[in-house]
mmCIF file of C-alpha atoms and ligand atoms in Angstrom:
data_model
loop_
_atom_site.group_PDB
_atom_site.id
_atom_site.type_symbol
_atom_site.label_atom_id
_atom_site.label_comp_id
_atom_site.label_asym_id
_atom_site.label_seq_id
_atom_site.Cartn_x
_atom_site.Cartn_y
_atom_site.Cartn_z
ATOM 1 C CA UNK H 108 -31.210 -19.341 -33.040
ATOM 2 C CA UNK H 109 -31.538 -20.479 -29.595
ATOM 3 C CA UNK H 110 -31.404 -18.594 -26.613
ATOM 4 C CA UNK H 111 -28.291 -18.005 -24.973
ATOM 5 C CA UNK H 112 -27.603 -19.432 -21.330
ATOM 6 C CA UNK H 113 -28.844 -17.552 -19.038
ATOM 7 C CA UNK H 114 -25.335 -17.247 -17.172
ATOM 8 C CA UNK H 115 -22.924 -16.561 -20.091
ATOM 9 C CA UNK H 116 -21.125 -13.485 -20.146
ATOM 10 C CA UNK H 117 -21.989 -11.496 -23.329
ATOM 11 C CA UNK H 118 -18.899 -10.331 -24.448
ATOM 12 C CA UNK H 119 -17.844 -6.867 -26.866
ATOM 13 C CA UNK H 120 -15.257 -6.627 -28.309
ATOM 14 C CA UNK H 121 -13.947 -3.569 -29.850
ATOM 15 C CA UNK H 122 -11.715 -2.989 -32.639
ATOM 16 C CA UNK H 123 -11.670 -5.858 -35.246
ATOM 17 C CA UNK H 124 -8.332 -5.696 -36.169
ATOM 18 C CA UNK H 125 -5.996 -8.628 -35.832
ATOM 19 C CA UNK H 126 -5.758 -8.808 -32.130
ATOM 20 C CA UNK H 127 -9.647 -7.988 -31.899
ATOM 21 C CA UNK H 128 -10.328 -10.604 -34.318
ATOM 22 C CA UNK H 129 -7.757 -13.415 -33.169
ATOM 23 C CA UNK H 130 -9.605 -12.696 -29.389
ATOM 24 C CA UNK H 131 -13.256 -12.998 -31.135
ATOM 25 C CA UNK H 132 -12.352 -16.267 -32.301
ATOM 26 C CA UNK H 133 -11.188 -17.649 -28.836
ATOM 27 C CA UNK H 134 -14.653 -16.171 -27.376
ATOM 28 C CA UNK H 135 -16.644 -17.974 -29.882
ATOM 29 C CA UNK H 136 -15.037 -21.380 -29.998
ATOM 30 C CA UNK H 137 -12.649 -21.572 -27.421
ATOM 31 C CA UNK H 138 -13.658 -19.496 -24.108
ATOM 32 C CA UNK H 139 -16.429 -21.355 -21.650
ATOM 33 C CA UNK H 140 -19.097 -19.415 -20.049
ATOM 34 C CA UNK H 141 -19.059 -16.728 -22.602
ATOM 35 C CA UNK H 142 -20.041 -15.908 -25.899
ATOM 36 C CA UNK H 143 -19.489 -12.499 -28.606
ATOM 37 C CA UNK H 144 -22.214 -10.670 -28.052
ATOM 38 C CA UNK H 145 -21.180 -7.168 -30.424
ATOM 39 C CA UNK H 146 -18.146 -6.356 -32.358
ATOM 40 C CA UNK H 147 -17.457 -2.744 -32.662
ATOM 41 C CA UNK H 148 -15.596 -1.194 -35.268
ATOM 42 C CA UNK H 149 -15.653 2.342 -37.100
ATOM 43 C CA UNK H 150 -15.378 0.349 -40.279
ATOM 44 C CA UNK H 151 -18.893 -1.126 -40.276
ATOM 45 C CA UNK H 152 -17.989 -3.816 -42.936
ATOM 46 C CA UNK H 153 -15.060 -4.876 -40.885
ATOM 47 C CA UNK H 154 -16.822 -5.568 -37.574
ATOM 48 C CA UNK H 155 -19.601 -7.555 -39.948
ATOM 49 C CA UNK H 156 -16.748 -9.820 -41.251
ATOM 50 C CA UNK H 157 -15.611 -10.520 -38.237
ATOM 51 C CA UNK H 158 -19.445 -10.625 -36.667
ATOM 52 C CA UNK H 159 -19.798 -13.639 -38.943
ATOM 53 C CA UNK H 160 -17.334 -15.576 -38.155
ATOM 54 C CA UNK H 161 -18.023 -15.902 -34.845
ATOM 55 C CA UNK H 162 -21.446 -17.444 -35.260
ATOM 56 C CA UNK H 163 -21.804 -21.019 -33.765
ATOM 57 C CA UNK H 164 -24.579 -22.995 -34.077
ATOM 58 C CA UNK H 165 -27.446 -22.269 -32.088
ATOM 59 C CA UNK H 166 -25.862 -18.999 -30.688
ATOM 60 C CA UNK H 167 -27.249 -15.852 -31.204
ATOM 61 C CA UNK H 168 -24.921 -13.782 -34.225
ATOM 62 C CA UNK H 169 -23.289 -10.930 -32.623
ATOM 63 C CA UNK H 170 -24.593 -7.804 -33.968
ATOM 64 C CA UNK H 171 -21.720 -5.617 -35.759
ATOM 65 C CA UNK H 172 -21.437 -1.647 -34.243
ATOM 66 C CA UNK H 173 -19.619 1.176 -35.993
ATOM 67 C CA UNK H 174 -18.575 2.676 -31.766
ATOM 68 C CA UNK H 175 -18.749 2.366 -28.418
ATOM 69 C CA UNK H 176 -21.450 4.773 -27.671
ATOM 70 C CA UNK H 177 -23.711 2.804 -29.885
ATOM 71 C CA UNK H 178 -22.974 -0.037 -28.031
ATOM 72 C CA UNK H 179 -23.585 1.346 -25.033
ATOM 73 C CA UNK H 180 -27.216 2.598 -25.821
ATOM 74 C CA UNK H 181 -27.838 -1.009 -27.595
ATOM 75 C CA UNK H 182 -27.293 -2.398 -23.984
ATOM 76 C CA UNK H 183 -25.773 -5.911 -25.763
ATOM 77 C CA UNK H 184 -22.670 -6.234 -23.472
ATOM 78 C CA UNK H 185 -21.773 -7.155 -19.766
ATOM 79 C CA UNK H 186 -18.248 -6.982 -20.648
ATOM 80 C CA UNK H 187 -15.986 -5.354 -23.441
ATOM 81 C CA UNK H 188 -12.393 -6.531 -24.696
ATOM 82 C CA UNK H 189 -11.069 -3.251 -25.999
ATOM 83 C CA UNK H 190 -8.378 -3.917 -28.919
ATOM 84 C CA UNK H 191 -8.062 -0.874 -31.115
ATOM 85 C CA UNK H 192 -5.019 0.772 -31.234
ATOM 86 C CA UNK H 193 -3.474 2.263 -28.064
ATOM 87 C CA UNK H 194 -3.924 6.033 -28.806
ATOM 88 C CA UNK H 195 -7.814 5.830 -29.049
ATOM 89 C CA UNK H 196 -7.756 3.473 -25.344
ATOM 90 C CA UNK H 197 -8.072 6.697 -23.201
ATOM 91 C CA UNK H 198 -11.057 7.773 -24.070
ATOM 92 C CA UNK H 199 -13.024 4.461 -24.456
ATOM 93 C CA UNK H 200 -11.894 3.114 -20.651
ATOM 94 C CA UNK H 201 -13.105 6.670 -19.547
ATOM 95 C CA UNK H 202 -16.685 6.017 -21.346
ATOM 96 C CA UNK H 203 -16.531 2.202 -20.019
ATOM 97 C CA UNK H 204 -15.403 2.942 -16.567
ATOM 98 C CA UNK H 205 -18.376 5.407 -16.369
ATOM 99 C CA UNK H 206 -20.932 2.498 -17.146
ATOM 100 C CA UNK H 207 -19.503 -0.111 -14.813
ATOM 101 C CA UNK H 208 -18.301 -2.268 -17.728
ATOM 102 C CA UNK H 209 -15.077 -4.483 -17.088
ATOM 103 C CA UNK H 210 -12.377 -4.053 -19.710
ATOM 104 C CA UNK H 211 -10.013 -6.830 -21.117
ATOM 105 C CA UNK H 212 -7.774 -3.859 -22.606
ATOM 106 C CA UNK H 213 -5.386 -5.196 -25.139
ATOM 107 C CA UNK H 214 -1.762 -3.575 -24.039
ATOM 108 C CA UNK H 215 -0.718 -0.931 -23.897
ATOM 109 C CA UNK H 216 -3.123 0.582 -21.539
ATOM 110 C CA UNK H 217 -2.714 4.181 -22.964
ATOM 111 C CA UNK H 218 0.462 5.420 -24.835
ATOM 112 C CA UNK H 219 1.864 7.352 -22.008
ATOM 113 C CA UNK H 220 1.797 7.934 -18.773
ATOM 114 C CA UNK H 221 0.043 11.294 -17.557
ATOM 115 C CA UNK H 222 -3.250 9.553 -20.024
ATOM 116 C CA UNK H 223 -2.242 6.024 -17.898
ATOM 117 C CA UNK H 224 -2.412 7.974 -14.717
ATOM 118 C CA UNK H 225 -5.542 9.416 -15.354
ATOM 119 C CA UNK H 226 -7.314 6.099 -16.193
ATOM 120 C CA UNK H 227 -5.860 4.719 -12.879
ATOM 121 C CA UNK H 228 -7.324 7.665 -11.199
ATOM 122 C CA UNK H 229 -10.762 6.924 -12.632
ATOM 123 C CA UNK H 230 -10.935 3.319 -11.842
ATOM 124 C CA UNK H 231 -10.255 4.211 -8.444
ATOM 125 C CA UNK H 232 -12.477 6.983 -8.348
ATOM 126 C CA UNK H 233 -15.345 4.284 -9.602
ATOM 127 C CA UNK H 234 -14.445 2.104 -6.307
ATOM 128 C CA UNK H 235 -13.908 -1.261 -8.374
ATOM 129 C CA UNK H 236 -11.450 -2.639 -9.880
ATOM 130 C CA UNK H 237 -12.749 -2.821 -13.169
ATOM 131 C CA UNK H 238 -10.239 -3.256 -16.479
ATOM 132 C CA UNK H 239 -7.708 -5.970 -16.793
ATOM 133 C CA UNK H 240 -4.687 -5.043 -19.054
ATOM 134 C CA UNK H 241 -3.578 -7.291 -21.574
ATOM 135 C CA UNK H 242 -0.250 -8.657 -20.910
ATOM 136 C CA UNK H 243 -0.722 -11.853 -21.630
ATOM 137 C CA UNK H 244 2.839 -13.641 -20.867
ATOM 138 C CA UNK H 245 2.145 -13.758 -17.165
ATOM 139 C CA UNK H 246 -0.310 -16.378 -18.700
ATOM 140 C CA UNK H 247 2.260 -18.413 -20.516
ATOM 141 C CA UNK H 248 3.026 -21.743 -18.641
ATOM 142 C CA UNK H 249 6.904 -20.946 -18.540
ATOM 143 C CA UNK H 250 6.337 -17.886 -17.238
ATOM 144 C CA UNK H 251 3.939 -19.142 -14.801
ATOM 145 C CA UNK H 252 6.656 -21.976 -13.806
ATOM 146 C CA UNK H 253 9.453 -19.375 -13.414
ATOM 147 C CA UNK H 254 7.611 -17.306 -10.963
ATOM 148 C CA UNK H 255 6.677 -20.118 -9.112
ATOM 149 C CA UNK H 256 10.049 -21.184 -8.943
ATOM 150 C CA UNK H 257 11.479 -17.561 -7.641
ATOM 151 C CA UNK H 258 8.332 -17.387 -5.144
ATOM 152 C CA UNK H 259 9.323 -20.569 -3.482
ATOM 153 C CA UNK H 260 13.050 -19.351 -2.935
ATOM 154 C CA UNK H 261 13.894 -22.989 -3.585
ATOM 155 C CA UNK H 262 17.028 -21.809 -5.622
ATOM 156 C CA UNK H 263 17.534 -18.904 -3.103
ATOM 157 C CA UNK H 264 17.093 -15.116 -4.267
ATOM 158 C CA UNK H 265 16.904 -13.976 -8.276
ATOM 159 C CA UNK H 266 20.076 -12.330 -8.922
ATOM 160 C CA UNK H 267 19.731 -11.059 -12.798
ATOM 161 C CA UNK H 268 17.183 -11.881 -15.576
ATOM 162 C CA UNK H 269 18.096 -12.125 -19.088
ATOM 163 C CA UNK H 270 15.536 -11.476 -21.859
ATOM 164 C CA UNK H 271 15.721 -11.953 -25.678
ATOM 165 C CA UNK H 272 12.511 -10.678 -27.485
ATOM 166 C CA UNK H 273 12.768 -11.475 -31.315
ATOM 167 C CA UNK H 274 9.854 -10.436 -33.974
ATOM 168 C CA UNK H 275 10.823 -12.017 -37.442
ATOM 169 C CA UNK H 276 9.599 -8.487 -39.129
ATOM 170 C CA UNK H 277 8.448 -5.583 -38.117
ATOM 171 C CA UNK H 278 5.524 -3.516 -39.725
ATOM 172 C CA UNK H 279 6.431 -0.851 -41.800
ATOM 173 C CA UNK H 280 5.334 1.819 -39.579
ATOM 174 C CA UNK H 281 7.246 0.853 -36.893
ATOM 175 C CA UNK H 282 9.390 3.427 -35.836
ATOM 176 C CA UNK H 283 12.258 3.833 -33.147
ATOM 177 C CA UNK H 284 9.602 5.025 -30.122
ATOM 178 C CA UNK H 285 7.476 2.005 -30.786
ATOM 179 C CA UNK H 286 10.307 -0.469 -30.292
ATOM 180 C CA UNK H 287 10.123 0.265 -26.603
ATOM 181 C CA UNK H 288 5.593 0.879 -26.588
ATOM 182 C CA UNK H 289 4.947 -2.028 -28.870
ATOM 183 C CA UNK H 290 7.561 -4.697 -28.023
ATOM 184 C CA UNK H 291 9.668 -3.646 -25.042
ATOM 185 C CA UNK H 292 6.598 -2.640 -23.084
ATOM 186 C CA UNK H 293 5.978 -6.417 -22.344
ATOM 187 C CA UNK H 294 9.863 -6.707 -20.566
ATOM 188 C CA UNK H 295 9.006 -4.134 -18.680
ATOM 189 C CA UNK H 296 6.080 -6.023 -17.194
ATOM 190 C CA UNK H 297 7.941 -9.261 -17.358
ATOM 191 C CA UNK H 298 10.409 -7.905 -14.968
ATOM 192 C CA UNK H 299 7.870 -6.287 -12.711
ATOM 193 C CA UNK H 300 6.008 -9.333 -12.406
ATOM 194 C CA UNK H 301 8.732 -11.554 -11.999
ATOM 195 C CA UNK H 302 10.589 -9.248 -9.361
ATOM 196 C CA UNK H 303 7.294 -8.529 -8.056
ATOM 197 C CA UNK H 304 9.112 -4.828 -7.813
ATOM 198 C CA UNK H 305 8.701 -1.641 -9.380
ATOM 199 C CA UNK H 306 11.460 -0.452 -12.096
ATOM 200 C CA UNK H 307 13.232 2.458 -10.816
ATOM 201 C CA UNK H 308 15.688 2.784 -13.595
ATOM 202 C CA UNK H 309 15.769 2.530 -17.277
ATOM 203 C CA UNK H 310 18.957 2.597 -19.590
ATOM 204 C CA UNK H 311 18.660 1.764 -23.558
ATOM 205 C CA UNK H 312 21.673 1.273 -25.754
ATOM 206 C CA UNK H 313 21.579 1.030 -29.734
ATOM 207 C CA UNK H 314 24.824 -0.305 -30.952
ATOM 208 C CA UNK H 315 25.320 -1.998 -34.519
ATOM 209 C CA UNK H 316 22.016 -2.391 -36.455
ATOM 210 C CA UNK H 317 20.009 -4.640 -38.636
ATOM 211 C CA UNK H 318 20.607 -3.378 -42.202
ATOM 212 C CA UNK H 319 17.257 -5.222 -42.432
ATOM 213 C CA UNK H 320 15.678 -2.580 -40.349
ATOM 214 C CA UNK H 321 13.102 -0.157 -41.720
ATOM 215 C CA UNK H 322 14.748 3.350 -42.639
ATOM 216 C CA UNK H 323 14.464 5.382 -38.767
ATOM 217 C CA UNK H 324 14.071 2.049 -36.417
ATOM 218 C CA UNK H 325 17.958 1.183 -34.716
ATOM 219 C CA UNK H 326 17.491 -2.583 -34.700
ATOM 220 C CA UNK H 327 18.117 -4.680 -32.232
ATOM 221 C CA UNK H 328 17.964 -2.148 -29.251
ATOM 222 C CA UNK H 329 19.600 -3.216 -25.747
ATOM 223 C CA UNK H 330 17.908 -2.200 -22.535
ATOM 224 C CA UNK H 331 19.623 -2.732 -18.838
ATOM 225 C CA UNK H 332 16.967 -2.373 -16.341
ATOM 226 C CA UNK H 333 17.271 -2.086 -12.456
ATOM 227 C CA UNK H 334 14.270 -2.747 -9.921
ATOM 228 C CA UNK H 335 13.761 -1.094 -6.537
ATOM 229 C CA UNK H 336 16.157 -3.273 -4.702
ATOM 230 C CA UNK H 337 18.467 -3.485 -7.021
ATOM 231 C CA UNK H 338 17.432 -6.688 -9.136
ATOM 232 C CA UNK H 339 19.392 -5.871 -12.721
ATOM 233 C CA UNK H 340 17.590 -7.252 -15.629
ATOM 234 C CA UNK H 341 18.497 -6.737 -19.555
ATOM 235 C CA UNK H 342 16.809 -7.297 -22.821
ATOM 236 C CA UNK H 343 17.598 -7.484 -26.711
ATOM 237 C CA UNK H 344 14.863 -6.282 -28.457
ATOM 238 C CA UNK H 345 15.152 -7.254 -32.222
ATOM 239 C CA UNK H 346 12.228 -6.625 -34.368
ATOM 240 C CA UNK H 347 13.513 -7.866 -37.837
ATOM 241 C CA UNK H 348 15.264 -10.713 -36.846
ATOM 242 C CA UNK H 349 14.098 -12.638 -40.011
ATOM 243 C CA UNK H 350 14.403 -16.200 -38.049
ATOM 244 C CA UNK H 351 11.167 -16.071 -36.647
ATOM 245 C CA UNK H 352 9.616 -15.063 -33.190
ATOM 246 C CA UNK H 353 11.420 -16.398 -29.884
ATOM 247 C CA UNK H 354 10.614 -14.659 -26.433
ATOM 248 C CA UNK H 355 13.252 -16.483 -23.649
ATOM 249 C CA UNK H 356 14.244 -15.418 -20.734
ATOM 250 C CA UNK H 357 16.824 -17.116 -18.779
ATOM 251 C CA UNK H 358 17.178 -16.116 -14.324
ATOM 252 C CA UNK H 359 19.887 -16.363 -12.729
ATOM 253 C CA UNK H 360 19.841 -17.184 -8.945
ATOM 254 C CA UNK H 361 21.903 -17.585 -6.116
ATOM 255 C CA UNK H 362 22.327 -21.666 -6.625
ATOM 256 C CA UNK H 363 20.973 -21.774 -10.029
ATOM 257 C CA UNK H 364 20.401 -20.931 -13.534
ATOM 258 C CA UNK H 365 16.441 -21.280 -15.153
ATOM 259 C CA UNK H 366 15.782 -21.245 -18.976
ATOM 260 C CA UNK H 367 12.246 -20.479 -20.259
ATOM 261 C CA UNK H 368 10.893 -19.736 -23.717
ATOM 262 C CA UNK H 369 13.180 -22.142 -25.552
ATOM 263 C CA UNK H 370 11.055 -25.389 -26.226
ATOM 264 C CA UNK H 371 10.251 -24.798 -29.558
ATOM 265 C CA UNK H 372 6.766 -27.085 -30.801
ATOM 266 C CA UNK H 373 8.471 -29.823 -32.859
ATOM 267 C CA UNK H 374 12.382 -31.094 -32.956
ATOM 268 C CA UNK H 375 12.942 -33.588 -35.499
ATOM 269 C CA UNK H 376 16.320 -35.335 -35.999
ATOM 270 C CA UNK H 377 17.189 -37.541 -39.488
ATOM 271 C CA UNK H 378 19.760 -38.356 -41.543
ATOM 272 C CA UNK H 379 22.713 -36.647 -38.934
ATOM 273 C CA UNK H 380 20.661 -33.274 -38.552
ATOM 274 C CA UNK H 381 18.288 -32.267 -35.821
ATOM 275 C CA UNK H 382 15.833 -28.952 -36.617
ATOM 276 C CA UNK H 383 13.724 -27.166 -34.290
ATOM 277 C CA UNK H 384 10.645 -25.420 -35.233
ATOM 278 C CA UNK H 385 10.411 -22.112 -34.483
ATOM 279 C CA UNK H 386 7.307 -19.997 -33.879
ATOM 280 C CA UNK H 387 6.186 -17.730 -36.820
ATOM 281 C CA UNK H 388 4.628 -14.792 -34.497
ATOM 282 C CA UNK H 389 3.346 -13.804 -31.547
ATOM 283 C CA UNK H 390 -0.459 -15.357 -31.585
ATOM 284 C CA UNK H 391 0.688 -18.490 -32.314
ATOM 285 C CA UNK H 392 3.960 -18.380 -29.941
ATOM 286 C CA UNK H 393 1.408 -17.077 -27.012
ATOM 287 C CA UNK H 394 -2.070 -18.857 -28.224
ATOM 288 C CA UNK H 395 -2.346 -20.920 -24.760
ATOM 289 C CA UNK H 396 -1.905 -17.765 -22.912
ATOM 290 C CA UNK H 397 -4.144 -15.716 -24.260
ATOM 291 C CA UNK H 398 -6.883 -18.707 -24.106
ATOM 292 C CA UNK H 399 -5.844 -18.862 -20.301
ATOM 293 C CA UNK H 400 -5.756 -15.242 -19.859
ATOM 294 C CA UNK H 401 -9.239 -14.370 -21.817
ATOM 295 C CA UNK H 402 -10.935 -17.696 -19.589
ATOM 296 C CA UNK H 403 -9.728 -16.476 -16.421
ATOM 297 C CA UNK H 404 -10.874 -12.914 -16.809
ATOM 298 C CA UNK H 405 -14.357 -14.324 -18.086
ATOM 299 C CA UNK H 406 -14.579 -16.201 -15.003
ATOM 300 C CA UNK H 407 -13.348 -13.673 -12.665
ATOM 301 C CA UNK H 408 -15.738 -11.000 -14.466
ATOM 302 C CA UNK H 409 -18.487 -13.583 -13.658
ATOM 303 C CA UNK H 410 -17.961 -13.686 -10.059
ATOM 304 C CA UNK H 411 -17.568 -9.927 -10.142
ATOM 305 C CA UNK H 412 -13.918 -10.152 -9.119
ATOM 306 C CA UNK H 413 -10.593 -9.295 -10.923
ATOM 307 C CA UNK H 414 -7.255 -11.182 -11.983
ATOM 308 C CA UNK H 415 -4.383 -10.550 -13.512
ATOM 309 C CA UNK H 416 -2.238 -7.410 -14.703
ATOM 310 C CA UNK H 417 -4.302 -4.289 -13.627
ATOM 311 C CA UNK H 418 -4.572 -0.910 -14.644
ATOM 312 C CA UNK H 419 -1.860 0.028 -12.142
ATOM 313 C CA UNK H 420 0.012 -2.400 -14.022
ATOM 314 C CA UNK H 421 -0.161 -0.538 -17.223
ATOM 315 C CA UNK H 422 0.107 2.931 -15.958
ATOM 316 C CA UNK H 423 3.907 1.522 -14.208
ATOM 317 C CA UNK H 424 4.675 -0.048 -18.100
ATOM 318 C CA UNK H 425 3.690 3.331 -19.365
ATOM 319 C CA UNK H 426 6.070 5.166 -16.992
ATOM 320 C CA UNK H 427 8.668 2.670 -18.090
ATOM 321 C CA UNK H 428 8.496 2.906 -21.223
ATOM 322 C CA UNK H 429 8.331 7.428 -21.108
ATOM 323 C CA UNK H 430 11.977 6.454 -19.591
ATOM 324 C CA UNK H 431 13.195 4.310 -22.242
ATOM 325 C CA UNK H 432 12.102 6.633 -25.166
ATOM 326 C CA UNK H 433 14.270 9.276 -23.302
ATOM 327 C CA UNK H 434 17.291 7.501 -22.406
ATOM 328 C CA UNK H 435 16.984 7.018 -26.069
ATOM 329 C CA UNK H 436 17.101 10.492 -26.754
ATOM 330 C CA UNK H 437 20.010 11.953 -24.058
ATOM 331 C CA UNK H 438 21.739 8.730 -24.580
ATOM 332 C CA UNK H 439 21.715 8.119 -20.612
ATOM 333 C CA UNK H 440 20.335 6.078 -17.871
ATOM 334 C CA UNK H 441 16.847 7.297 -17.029
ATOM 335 C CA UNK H 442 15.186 7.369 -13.742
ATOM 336 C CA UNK H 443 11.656 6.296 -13.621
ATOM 337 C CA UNK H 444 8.845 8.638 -12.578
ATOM 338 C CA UNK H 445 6.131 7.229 -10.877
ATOM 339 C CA UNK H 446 3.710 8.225 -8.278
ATOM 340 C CA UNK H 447 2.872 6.112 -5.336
ATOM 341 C CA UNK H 448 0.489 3.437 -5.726
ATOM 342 C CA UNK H 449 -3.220 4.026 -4.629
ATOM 343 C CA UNK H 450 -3.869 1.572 -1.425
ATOM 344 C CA UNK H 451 -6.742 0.548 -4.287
ATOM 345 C CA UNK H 452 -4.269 -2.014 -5.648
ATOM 346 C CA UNK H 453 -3.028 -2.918 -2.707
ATOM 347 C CA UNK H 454 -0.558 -6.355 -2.461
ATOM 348 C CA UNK H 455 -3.683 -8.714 -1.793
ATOM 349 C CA UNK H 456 -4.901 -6.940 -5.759
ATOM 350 C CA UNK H 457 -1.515 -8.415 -7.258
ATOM 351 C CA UNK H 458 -1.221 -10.658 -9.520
ATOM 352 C CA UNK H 459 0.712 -13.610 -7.370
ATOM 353 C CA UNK H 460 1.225 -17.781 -8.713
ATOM 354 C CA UNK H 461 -0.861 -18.602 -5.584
ATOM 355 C CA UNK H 462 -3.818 -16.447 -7.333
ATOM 356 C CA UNK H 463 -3.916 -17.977 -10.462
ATOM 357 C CA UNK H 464 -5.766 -21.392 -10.502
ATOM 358 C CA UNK H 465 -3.603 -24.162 -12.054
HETATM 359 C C1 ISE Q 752 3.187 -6.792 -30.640
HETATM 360 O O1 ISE Q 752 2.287 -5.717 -30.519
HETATM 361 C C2 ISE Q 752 3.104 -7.648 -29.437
HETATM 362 O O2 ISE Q 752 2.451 -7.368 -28.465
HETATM 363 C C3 ISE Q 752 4.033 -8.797 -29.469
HETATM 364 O O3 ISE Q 752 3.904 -9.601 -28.326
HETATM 365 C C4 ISE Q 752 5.447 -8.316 -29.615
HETATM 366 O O4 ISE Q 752 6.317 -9.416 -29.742
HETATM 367 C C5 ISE Q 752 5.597 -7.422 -30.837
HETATM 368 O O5 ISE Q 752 6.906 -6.917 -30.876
HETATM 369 C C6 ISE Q 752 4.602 -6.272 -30.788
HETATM 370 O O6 ISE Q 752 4.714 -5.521 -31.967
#
């Protein structure tokens, strides 16, 4: 083995599930300036598996860890992805954030939002912005485009946004709350970041459903959302749509309609038929973001700085999606509850088109 350069950023990454795994891969053969250093997992032979395969030649082998506080005494990491499951993401920011460690923090940041709040309060409290949360469309180049496109005002202001979000199957524990934390979650920040507003108002409407659903989850699920000044955005959420997995989103502005989301990677036409190809899941659909998204955070973790969706970011998703979950429940629209934002993520913090390098 040789040694590793002395500038790479040795990367953990935590939880070596199929996010964990899919992100250990990109590290070892597809991120520059960086390289696995650990993966942590309570199941031992997991984190091995997954250890292995990210062994290049003439790289060290990252060493496999059963938890974080093991990997903090080994000393192995200048940075950690975090990618278990959102429940246990509390208490591991609160041990990393105590260390110094920046976080890549798969989303959601915690599963609601007094636990969100508290993690904000502890980044501050630690003077550096320090974890990056994982919402990984504001990566995708449509996306990227679209914002550009409502930043330069060239088509005057945003009126409405339209989302469609369609999984071909959902898990089988997927249950009616984790429609809006699992899957929803990721309008909310679509329409933050492409309104560059908070959400003050959350309304979600379950009308006929997927017999194809899972017994307990109303499938699809219809959301009307409405920003601070007044920006009305909606979204059909359909987790069992069977067809495959399409995430569009189509603006409407003052002097002009944009369409994003619906290239699909191949259209072939023969014999009096054209067919489309459509994406079987989310890592595929979004591989080129998170590529882009994992690189920039390696180099911005380099230069000690910080990009993209912050923790602020996560706590305001969290808040959203508290307000979906009960407008759910009373069958009403929901205001959101959020407190004011720290002066810590101020504007110049956001995550803007002129930030990102092209
Ligand atoms: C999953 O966790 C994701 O983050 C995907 O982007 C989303 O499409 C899916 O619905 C979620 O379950």
């Amino acid at each position: 083995m040789s040694t590793p350069q002395k500038d790479e950023l040795r990367v953990a990454v935590v939880g070596a599930g199929r996010m964990g795994s899919d992100h250990v891969d990109r590290l070892a053969h597809r991120t520059h300036r960086a390289r696995v250093s650990a993966v942590v997992d309570v199941d031992l032979d997991r984190a091995s598996a997954v250890a292995a395969s990210a062994v290049t030649s003439g790289i060290e082998s990252p060493v496999a860890l059963p938890s974080i506080a093991e990997l903090l005494e080994a000393g192995t990491a200048d940075a950690v992805v975090l990618a278990t499951p959102g429940f246990l993401h509390e208490e591991a920011l609160l041990s990393l954030l105590d260390t110094g460690l920046p976080v890549l923090c798969e989303k959601p940041l915690t599963p609601d939002p007094a636990s969100a709040l508290r993690v904000v309060e502890a980044e501050v409290a630690s003077g550096r912005r320090l974890i990056q949360v994982g919402f990984m469309r504001r990566f995708d180049a449509g996306y990227r485009r679209l914002k550009e496109t409502i930043e330069s005002g060239e088509l005057g202001e945003l009126l409405m946004l339209h989302h469609q979000h369609r999984n071909p199957v959902a898990p089988p524990e997927f249950d009616d709350a984790m429609i809006i934390h699992d899957s929803a979650v990721h309008e909310f920040d679509a329409v933050r970041f492409f309104s560059g507003e908070e959400i003050t108002e959350v309304d979600v409407r379950i009308g006929r459903t997927s017999r194809r659903a899972t017994p307990g989850l109303r499938d699809p699920q219809h959301l009307r959302l409405r920003t601070t000044s007044g920006l009305l955005a909606d979204a059909e959420i359909f987790v069992n749509a069977q067809l495959g997995y399409q995430v569009h989103t189509q603006a409407t502005f003052e002097s002009g309609v944009v369409r994003i989301g619906e290239e699909s990677t191949m259209l072939t036409t023969t014999e009096h038929r054209s067919s489309a190809e459509v994406h079987t899941g989310f890592v595929e659909r979004f591989r080129d973001s998170y590529d882009s998204e994992v690189q920039q955070w390696v180099d911005a973790t380099r230069a000690e700085g910080a990009t993209g969706p912050s923790a602020w970011d996560g706590y305001a998703a969290a808040t959203c999606c508290a307000a979906g979950v009960l407008s759910k429940r009373e069958e009403r629209a929901v205001a959101v509850e959020m407190v004011d934002q720290p002066s810590f993520y101020s504007r110049s913090q956001e995550h803007r088109m002129s930030d990102v390098p092209h």
